Each structure stands twice: as C-alpha cells, then as structure tokens.
Short mmCIF file of C-alpha atoms and ligand atoms in Angstrom, two decimals:
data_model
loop_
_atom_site.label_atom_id
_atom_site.label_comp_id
_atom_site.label_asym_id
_atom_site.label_seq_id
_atom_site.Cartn_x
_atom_site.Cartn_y
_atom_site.Cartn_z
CA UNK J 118 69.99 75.39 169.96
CA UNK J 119 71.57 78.21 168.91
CA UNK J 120 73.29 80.46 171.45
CA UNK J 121 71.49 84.40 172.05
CA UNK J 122 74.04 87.29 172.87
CA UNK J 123 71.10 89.56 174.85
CA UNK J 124 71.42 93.12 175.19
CA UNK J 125 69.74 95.14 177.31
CA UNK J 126 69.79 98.89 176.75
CA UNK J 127 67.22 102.24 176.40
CA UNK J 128 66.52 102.79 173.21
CA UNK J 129 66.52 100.46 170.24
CA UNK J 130 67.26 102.02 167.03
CA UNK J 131 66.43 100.29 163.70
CA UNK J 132 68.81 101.98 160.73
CA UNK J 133 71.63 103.73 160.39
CA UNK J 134 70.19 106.41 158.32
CA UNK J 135 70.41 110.10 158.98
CA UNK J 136 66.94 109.49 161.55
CA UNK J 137 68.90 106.91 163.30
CA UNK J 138 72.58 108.57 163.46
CA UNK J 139 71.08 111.25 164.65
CA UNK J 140 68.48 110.37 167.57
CA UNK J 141 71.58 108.54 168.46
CA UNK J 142 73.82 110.96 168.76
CA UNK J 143 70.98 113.07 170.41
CA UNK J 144 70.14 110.23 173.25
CA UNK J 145 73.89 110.67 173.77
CA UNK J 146 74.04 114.16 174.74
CA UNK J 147 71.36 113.22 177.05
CA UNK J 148 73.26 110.05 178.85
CA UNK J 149 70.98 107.77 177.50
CA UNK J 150 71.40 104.25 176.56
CA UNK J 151 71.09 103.27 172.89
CA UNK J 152 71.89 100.25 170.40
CA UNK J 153 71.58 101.00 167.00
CA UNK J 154 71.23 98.37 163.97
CA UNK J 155 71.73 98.78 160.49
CA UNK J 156 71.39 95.84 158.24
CA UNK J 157 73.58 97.16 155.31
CA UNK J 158 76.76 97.48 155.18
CA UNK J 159 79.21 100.62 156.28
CA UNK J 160 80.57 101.88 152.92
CA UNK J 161 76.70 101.15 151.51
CA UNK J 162 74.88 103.15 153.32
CA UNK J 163 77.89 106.13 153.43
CA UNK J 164 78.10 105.94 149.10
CA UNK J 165 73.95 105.80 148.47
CA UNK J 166 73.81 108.88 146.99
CA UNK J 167 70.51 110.54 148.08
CA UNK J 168 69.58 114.17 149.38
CA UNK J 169 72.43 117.48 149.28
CA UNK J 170 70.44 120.07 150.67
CA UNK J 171 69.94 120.96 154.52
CA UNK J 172 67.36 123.31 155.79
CA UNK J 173 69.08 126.37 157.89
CA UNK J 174 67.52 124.52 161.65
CA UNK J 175 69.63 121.05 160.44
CA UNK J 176 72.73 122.99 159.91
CA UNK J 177 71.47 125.09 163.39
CA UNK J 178 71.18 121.35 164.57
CA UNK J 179 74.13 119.71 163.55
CA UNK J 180 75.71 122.59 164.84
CA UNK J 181 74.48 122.29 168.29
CA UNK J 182 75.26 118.68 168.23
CA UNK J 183 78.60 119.15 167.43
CA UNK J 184 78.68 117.06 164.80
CA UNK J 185 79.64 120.16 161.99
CA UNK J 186 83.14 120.15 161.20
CA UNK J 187 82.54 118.32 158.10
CA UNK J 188 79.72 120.81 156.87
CA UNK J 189 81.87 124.04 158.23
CA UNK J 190 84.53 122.94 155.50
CA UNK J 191 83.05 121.48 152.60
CA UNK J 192 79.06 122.71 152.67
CA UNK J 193 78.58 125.00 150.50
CA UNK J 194 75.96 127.99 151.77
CA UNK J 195 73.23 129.21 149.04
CA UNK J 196 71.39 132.70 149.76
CA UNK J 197 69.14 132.33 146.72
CA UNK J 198 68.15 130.02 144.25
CA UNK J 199 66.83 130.08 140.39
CA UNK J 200 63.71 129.24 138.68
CA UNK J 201 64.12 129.09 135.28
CA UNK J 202 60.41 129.06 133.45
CA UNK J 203 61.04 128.29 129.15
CA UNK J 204 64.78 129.86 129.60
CA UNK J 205 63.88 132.72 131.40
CA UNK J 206 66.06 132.64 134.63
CA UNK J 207 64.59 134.43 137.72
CA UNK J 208 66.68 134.54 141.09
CA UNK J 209 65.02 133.83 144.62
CA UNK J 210 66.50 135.69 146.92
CA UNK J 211 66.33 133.45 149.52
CA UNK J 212 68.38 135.52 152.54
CA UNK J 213 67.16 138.92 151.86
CA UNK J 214 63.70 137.14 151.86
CA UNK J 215 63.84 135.55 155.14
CA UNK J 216 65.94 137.47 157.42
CA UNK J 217 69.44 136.12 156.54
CA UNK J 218 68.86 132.44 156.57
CA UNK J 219 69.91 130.08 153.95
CA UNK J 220 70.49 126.44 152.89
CA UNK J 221 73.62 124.81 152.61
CA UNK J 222 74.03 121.95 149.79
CA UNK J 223 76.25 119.21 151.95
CA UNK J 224 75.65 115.49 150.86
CA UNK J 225 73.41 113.23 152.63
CA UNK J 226 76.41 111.09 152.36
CA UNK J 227 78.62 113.44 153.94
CA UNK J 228 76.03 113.92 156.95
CA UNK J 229 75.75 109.95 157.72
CA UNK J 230 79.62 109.37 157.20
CA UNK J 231 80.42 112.37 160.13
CA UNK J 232 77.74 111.15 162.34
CA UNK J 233 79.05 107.50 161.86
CA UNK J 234 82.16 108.75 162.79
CA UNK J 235 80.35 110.35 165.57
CA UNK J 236 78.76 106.97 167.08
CA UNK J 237 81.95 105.50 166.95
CA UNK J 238 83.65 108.05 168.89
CA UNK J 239 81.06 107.48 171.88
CA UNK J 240 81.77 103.85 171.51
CA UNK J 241 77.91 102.83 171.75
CA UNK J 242 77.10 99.95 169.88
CA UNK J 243 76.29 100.19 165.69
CA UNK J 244 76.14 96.94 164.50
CA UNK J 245 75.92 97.05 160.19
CA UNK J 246 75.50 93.69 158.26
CA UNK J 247 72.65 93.16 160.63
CA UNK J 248 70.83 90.08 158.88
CA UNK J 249 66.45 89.20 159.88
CA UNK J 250 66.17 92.32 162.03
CA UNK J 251 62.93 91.88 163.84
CA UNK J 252 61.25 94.06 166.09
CA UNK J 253 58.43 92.25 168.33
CA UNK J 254 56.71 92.85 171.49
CA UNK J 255 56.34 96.71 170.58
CA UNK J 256 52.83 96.78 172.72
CA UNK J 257 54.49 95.54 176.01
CA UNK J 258 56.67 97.44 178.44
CA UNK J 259 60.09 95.76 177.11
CA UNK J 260 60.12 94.88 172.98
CA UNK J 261 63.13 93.68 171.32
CA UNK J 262 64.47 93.94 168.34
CA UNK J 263 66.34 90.45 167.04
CA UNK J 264 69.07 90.06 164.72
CA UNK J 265 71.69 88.00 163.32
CA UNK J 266 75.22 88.99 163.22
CA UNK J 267 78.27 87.80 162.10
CA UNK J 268 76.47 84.20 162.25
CA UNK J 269 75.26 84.95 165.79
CA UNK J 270 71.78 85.46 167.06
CA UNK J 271 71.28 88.73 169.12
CA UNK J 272 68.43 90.14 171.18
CA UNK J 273 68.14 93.78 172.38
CA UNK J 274 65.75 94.10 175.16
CA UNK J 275 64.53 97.89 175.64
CA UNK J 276 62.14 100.32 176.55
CA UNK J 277 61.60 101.80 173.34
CA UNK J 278 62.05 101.08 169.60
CA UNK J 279 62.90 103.95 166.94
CA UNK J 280 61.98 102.93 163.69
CA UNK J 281 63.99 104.48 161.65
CA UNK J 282 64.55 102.37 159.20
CA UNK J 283 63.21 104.29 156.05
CA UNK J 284 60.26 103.61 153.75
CA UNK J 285 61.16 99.86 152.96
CA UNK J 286 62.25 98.64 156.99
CA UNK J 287 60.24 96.50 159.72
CA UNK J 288 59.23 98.54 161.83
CA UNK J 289 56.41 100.35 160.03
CA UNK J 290 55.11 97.04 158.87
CA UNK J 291 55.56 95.42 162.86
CA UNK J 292 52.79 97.74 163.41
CA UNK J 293 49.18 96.30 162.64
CA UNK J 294 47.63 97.45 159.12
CA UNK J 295 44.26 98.52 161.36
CA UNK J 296 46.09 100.90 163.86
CA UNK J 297 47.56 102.67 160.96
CA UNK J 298 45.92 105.56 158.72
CA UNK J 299 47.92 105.37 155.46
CA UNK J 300 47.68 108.58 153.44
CA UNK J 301 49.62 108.46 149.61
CA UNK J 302 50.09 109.81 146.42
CA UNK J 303 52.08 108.62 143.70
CA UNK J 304 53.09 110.81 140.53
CA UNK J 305 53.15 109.63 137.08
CA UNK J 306 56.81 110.62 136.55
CA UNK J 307 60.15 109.74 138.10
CA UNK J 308 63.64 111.38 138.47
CA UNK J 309 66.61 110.44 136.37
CA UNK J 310 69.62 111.74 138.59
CA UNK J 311 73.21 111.69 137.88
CA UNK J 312 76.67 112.57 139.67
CA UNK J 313 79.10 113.98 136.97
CA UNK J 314 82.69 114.69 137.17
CA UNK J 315 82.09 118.75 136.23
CA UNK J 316 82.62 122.16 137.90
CA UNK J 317 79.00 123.43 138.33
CA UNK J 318 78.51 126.33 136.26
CA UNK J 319 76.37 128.15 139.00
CA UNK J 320 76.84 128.70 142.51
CA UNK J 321 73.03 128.18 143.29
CA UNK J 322 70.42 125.31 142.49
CA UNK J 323 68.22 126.18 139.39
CA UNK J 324 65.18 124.44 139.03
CA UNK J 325 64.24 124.07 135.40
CA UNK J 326 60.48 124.26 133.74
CA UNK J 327 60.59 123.09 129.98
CA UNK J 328 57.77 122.04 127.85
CA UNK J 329 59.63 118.94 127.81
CA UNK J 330 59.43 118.56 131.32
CA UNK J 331 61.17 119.11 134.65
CA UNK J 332 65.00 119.46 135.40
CA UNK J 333 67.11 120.25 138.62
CA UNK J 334 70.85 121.62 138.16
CA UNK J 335 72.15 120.92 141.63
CA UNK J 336 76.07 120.17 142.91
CA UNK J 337 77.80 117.72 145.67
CA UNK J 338 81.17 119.99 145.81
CA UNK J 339 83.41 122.19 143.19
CA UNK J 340 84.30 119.53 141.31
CA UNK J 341 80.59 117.11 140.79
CA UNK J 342 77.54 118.42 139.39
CA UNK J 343 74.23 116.61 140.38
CA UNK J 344 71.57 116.81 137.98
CA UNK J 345 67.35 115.66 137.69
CA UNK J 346 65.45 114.87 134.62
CA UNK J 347 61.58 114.13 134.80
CA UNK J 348 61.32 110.85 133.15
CA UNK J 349 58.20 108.47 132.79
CA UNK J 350 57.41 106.63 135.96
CA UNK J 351 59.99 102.91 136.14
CA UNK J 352 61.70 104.45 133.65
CA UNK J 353 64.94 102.01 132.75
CA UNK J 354 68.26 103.71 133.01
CA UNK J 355 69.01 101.30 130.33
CA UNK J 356 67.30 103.73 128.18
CA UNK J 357 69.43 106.07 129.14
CA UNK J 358 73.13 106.30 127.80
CA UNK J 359 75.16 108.90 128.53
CA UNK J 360 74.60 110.87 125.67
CA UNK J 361 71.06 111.04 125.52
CA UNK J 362 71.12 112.29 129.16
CA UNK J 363 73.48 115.23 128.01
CA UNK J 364 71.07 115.91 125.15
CA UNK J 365 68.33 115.92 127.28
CA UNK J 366 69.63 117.71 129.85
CA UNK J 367 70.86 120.53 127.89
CA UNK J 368 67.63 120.95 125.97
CA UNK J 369 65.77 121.48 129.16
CA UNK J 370 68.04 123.66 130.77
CA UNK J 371 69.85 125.59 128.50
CA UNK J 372 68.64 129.24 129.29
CA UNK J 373 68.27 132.33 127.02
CA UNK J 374 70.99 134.39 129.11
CA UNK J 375 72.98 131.66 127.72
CA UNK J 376 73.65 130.04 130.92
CA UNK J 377 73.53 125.36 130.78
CA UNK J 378 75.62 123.31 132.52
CA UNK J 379 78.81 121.94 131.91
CA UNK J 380 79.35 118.28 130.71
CA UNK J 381 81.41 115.75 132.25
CA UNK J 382 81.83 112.23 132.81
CA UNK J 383 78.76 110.62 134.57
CA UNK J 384 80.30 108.67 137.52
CA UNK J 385 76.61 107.56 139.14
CA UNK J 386 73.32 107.66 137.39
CA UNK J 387 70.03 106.48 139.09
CA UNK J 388 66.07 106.32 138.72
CA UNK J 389 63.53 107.49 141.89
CA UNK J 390 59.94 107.20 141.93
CA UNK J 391 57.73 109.96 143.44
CA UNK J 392 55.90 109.50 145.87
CA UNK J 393 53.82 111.37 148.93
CA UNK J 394 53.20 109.19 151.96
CA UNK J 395 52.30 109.79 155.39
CA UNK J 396 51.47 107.06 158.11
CA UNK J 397 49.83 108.29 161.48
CA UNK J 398 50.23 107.66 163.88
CA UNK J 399 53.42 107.51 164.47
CA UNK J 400 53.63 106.13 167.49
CA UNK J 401 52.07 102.24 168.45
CA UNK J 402 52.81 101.12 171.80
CA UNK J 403 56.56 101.70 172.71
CA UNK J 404 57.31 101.76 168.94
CA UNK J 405 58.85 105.27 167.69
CA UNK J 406 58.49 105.68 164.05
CA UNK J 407 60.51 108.34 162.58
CA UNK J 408 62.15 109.70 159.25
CA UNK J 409 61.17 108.21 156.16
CA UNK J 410 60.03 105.12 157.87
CA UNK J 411 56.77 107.45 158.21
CA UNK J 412 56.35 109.76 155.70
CA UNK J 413 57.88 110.24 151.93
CA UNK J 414 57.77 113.66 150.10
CA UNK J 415 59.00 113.86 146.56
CA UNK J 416 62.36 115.34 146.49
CA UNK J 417 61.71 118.33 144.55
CA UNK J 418 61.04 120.50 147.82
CA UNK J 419 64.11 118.72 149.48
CA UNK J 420 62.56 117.99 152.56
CA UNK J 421 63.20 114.51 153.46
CA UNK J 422 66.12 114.72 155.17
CA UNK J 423 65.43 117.92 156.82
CA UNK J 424 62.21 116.35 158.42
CA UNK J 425 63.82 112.99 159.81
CA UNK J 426 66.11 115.53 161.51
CA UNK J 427 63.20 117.46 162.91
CA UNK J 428 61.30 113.90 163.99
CA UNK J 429 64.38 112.84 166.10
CA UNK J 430 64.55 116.32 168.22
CA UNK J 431 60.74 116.26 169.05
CA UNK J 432 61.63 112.31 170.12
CA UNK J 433 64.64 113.65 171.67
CA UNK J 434 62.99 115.54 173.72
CA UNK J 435 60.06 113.43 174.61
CA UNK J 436 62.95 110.73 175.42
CA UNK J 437 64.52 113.05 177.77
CA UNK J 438 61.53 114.06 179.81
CA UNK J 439 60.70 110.74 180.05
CA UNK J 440 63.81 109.54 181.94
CA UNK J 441 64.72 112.72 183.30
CA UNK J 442 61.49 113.11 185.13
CA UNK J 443 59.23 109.99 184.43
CA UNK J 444 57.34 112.46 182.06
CA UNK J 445 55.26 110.46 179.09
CA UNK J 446 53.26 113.47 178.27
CA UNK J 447 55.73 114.48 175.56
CA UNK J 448 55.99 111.01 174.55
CA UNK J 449 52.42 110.86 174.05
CA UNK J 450 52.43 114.77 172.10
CA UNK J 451 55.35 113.05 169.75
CA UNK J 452 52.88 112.10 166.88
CA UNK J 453 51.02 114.81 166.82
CA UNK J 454 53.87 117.55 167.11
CA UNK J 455 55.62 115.56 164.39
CA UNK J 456 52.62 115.95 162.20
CA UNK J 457 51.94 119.43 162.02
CA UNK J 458 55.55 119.77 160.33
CA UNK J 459 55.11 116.70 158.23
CA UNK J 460 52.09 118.13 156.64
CA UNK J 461 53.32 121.60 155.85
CA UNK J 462 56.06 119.97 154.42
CA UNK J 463 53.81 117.65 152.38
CA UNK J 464 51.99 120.45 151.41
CA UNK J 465 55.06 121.99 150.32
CA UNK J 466 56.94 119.19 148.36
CA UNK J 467 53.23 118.69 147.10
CA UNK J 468 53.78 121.89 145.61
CA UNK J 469 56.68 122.11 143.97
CA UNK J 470 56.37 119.21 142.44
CA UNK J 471 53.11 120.02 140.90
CA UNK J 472 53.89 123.59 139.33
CA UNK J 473 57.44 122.48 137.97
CA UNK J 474 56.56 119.31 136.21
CA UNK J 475 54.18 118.46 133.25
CA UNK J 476 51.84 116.01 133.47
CA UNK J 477 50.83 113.19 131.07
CA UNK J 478 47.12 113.77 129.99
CA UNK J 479 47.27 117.69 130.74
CA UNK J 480 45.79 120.12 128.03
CA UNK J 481 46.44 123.54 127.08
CA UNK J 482 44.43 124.85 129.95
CA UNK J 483 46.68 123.35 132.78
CA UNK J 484 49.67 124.47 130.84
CA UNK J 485 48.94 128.10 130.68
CA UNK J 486 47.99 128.44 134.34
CA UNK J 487 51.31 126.61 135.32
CA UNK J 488 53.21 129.25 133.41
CA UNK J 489 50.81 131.68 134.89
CA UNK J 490 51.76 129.98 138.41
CA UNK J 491 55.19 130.60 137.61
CA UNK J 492 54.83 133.76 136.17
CA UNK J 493 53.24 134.91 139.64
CA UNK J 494 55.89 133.22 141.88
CA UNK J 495 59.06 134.71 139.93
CA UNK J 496 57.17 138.75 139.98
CA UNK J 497 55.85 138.90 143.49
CA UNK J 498 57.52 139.46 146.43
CA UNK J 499 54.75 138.14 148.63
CA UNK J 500 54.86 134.72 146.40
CA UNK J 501 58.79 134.39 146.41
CA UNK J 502 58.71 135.05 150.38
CA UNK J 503 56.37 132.44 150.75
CA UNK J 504 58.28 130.17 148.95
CA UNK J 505 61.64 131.31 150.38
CA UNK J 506 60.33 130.71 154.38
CA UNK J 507 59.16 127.47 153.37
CA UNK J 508 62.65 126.48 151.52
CA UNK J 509 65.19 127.16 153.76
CA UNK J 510 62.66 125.38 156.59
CA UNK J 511 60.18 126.23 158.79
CA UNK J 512 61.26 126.82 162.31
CA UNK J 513 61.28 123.31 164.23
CA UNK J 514 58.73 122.76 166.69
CA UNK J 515 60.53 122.41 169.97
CA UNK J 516 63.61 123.78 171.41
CA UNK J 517 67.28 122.73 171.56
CA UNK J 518 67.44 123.11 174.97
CA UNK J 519 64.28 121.11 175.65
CA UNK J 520 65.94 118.41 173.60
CA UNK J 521 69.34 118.94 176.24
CA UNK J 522 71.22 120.88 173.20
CA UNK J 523 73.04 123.97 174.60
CA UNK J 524 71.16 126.90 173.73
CA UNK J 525 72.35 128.68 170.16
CA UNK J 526 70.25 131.30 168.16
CA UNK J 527 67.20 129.64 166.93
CA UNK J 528 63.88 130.84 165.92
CA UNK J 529 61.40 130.33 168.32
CA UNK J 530 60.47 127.01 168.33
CA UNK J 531 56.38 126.37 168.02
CA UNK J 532 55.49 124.02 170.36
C1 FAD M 1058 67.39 110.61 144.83
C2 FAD M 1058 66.97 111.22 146.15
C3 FAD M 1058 67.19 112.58 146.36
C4 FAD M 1058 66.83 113.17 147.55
N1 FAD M 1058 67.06 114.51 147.73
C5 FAD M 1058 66.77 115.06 148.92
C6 FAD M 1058 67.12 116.43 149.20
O1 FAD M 1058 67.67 117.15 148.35
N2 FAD M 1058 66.85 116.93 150.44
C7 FAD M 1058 66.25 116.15 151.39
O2 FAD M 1058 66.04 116.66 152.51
N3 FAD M 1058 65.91 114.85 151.17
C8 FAD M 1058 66.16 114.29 149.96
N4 FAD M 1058 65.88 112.96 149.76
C9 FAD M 1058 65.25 112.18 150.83
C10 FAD M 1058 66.23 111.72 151.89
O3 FAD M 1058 67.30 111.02 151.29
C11 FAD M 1058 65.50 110.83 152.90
O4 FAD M 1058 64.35 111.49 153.33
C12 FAD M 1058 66.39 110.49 154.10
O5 FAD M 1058 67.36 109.54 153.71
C13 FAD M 1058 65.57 109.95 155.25
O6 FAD M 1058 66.41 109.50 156.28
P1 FAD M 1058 65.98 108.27 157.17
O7 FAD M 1058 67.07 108.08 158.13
O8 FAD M 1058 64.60 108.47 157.66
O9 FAD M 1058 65.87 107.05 156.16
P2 FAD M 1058 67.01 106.33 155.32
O10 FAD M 1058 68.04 107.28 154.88
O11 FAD M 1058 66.30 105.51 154.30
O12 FAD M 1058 67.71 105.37 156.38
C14 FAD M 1058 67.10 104.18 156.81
C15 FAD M 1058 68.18 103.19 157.17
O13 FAD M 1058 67.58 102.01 157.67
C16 FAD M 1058 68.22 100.89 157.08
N5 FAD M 1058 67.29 99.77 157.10
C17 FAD M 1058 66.29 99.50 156.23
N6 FAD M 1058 65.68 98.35 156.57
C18 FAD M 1058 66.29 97.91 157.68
C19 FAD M 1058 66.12 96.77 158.50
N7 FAD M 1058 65.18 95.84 158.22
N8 FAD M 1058 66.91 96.60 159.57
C20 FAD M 1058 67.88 97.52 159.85
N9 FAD M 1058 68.10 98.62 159.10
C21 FAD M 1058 67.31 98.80 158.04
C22 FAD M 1058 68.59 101.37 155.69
O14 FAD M 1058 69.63 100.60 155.12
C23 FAD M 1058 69.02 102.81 155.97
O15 FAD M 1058 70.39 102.91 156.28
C24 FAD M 1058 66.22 112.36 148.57
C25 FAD M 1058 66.01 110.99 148.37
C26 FAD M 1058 66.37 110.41 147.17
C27 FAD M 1058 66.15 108.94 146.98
#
C-alpha cells in the first residue's frame, strides 16, 4: 500500500494563480496556516501570458501587501486611455475623470512570479507538479485535498478549501451540479493575441472599433507590444501567419491622425474564447471558491484579474474573523459580498465587449446605434466618467485593515 505524507494545516489552497498567491500571502500577514498546490509547473504558470492591466485598489493592494517592488519599477501607470471609433481617436481621461486614480499595465506574469517569490520567502509550503489533486469531504468540518507528488501520495487535512484553481480546476466541479446556479454567456467571436518584439507607439491602451471588427493595442514593457484581433469563435492560429496578423492588424487600427502600431517580430501568439460565467454560490460547505474558478468576464473590460484579487480580501477577511474571534458571520456574508462586485463587473466587461465588437448576423440598424453608442461615450463627460470609475475599478468592498493590511489611503470600502 502506498505510503501517505499527511499534512495538517488551515487553509487549503488549490492553484497557484494570482487568487491563490495572493489569499496566501494574505493568510500570512494574518499568522495563518496555509498549503498551497499547483499542479503545473513553476516556469508554466510564471510564462502563460494572460492579463497586463491592474485596477488602481490591486496596485493599492499589492502595495499594502508588500509585495510591489516589482510593479514600482517596471509597471507602467496610464491616466487615460483611447477609443478609436473608424480612425477617429478620442482620449479618456481617465485621472482627471476620477479624482487622480489610474491603472497601471504590469503583466499577470510579473504579478504571479513576485508573489511566488513572495511564498517562498515565508517558507510555507507551494508544491507545483502536483499530479490527481482532489478535494473531498468539503461538507464536513475537516476536507482534504489529495495529491501526488514527486511519485508520493499526499493528504492535506484542513479547515477550509480555497478553490482557486481557475475556470478548468476541481474544485468548482467537487461541488454538486444541484447546489450550484450556473449563469453564462458565450460570444460568437474570440481574441487573436500576440506578444511582439516592438516599442509601443503609444503610451496608453487604444481600443480599436473597425467595420472589420474589434482590436486592442496594448504593451507588456518598452520594448513588447501586446495586441487583440476579434476573430471567429475556435479560430486556428494556423490560419494565422505572421503576416496576415500585421495586415490585419494595421487595417483595423491604423487611425486618421496617422497614428498604427509598430511591427516587430511576434515572439507569442494565442487564441481565447469569450465567455461570461458566474457560479453562485460561492461558497458549499467549507469549500471557498474564488477567482476565475467562479466567474469569467471577457477580457475586453480587463477585469479578471482585478476581481480574483478583490475575492481573496473579502475571504481574507472572513478568514481572519473567523480565527481571530471564532466569527463565521463574515464567512457566511463571503458569497454574497463577492457578488455584488462580480456582477458590476459582469455588467461591465458585458459592456465593453458588446459596443466594441461586431457581431455576425447584425444589420445596418445595430451598426448605426453602436457608432451612435460610441459617438455618445467619446462626447460626454457624464458617459466617459462612467466609464472611467468603472475602468480603473470600483472601490473594493471591505477594508484593508479588516483584512489585517496596515491602513493606506483607500476609498471607502462598501461593505
Ligand atoms: C488572453 C487573456 C487576457 C486577459 N487579460 C486580462 C486583463 O487585461 N486584465 C485582467 O484583469 N484579466 C485578464 N484576463 C483574465 C485573468 O488572466 C484571469 O482572470 C486570472 O488569471 C484569474 O486568476 P485566478 O488565480 O483566479 O485563476 P488562474 O490564473 O487561472 O489560476 C488558477 C491556477 O490553478 C491551477 N490549477 C488548475 N487546475 C488545477 C488543479 N486541478 N489542481 C491544482 N491547481 C490547478 C492553474 O494551473 C493555475 O495556475 C485575461 C485572460 C486571458 C486568457
């Protein structure tokens, strides 16, 4: 029979994603116990290349965390952004529409390699190359989550489970279908993105509407460019070569100011899907679901990231009132307080996604009030502050300090 190494520790977390890195880092601050497992590989889950651009409260919380030299040096801070609507380039003022707040564009990459680097530091346990992770027993008052290692067999006993283990993991399927609401929409268009080797030629994002269809202009660092084509839903990249991308590329976004971006050699190129997803609750039993593991907005509002940030403070806190004081009332509110942001932020991604891209089967009706959409959003002040507040990220609904984060300037929290 083979031999079990059992653990026995706080909190389980499933992934090494940004949800994961950080609720660990967070249970850390507050003394408490956590084993996290990832079942890729170190240098895998650093190099996916994913989401670049943090709302003002992660930078606020990566900041209070400690965790920031990284993004002090190399993120790059955006007051404004464009929309460009058939070449016509319009700025969003983002700062002088929101107070002074902004986002910085720092790799998603970037943010999992320092916090890696962060775990490590604490010496708590990561394990990667975690092989048939399992997560059972969420409904009793100790689950554990098995896995093999390094051809060993390991069990972590613990009082809770975080599943943060993104949209494919275990953890949301561990959970029966029937206790589960499922809410989705998928789009009938995907993202071709590339990394090129190219200075970007503007400081700011510009999101692109063309007849052709939707394009981002985004950047990693001075030297890489990151760019978005709409392309037909399982679109192959095979389809794809370099050129054609170029060609396509600069078609959509070459503007009448005369501004497009510069070409360079494509060092990464990639199709997404888009997709809208929310599962609620997000709680079962002792079972913590957080991050994309629950809920999936289409990039184009770049909130995913942001919002697996702002699940693991509310758990965070609820984790720290729970062993501070034997408080499970904010465990119990940890659903619900998640959800309010989720949804805005549905609603949001929902959104963008819907005014800046065409849709198959749409006639000339749906095309002229898009423009007109546009044509609003770029003129009024009310519709660009809208959009602005919601960009660089609504404020988060707790505190830092009620998460056991010193207290820095942050707008008031809402819950
Ligand atoms: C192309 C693209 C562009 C994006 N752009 C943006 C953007 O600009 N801004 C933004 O905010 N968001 C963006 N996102 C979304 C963002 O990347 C995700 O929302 C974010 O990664 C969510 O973090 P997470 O920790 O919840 O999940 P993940 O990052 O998916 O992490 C989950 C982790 O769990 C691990 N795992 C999976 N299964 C198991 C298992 N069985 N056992 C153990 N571990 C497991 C995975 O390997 C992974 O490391 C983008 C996403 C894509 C794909």
């Amino acid at each position: 029979m083979a031999v079990v190494t059992t653990h026995r520790t706080q909190v389980a977390i499933v992934g090494a994603g940004p949800a994961g890195l950080l609720l660990g880092h967070l249970l850390h601050l507050n003394g408490i116990d956590s084993v996290i497992v990832e079942n890729r590989a170190r240098d895998y889950v650093i190099d996916r290349v994913r989401a670049g651009v943090l709302e003002q409260g992660t930078v606020d919380l990566l900041n209070a965390i400690g965790v920031d030299a990284g993004l002090r040096r190399r993120g790059l801070r955006h007051e404004g952004f464009y929309v460009s609507v058939l070449g016509s380039r319009h700025r969003i003022d983002l700062s002088s529409l929101t107070g002074g707040k902004a986002i910085t564009v720092y790799g998603q990459n970037e943010v999992v390699r320092d916090l890696i680097d962060a775990r490590i530091e604490t010496a708590r346990p990561l394990y990667f190359n975690a092989e048939q992770v399992a997560v059972t027993a969420v409904d009793s008052p100790s689950p554990v989550v098995r896995f093999r290692h390094d051809g060993a067999e390991h069990a972590v006993h613990c009082d809770f489970v975080a599943g943060c283990d993104g949209f494919h993991g275990v953890c949301r399927p561990a959970i029966p279908d029937a206790a589960l609401t499922i809410y989705e929409r998928v789009y009938p268009f995907a993202w071709l993105g590339i990394l090129a080797e190219a200075e970007p030629s503007s400081d700011e994002l510009v999101y692109t509407y063309h007849e052709r269809g939707f394009a981002l202009f985004s950047m990693r660092s001075p030297t890489v460019t990151r760019l978005y084509l709409q392309v037909p839903p399982d679109e192959p990249i095979e389809r794809w070569p370099d050129e054609a991308i170029w060609a396509e590329m600069l078609e959509r976004m070459r503007a009448r100011d005369g501004w497009q971006p510069n070409v360079g050699r494509i060092i990464q190129k990639s199709v997404t899907p888009m997709r809208s997803f929310v599962a609620t609750p997000m709680r079962h039993g002792n079972l913590f679901l957080a991050g994309d593991a629950a809920h999936i907005v289409p990039p184009t509002g770049a909130k995913g990231l942001n919002l697996a940030a702002a699940d693991v403070l509310v758990l965070a806190r609820a984790m720290k009132a729970y062993y501070e004081r034997g408080d499970t009332g904010k465990l119990s509110e940890y659903s619900d307080v998640c959800l309010r942001r989720v949804w805005k932020a549905q609603r949001f991604s929902w959104w963008m996604t819907s005014t800046l891209h065409r849709f198959p089967g749409e006639n000339a009706f749906d095309y002229q009030r898009q423009v007109a959409d546009l044509d609003y959003l770029t003129s009024s002040r009310a519709a660009m502050t809208s959009l602005a507040e919601q960009y660089v990220g609504l404020p988060f609904e707790v505190s830092f300090e009620s998460a056991g984060l010193p207290a820095v300037e942050q707008e008031a929290a809402t819950h």
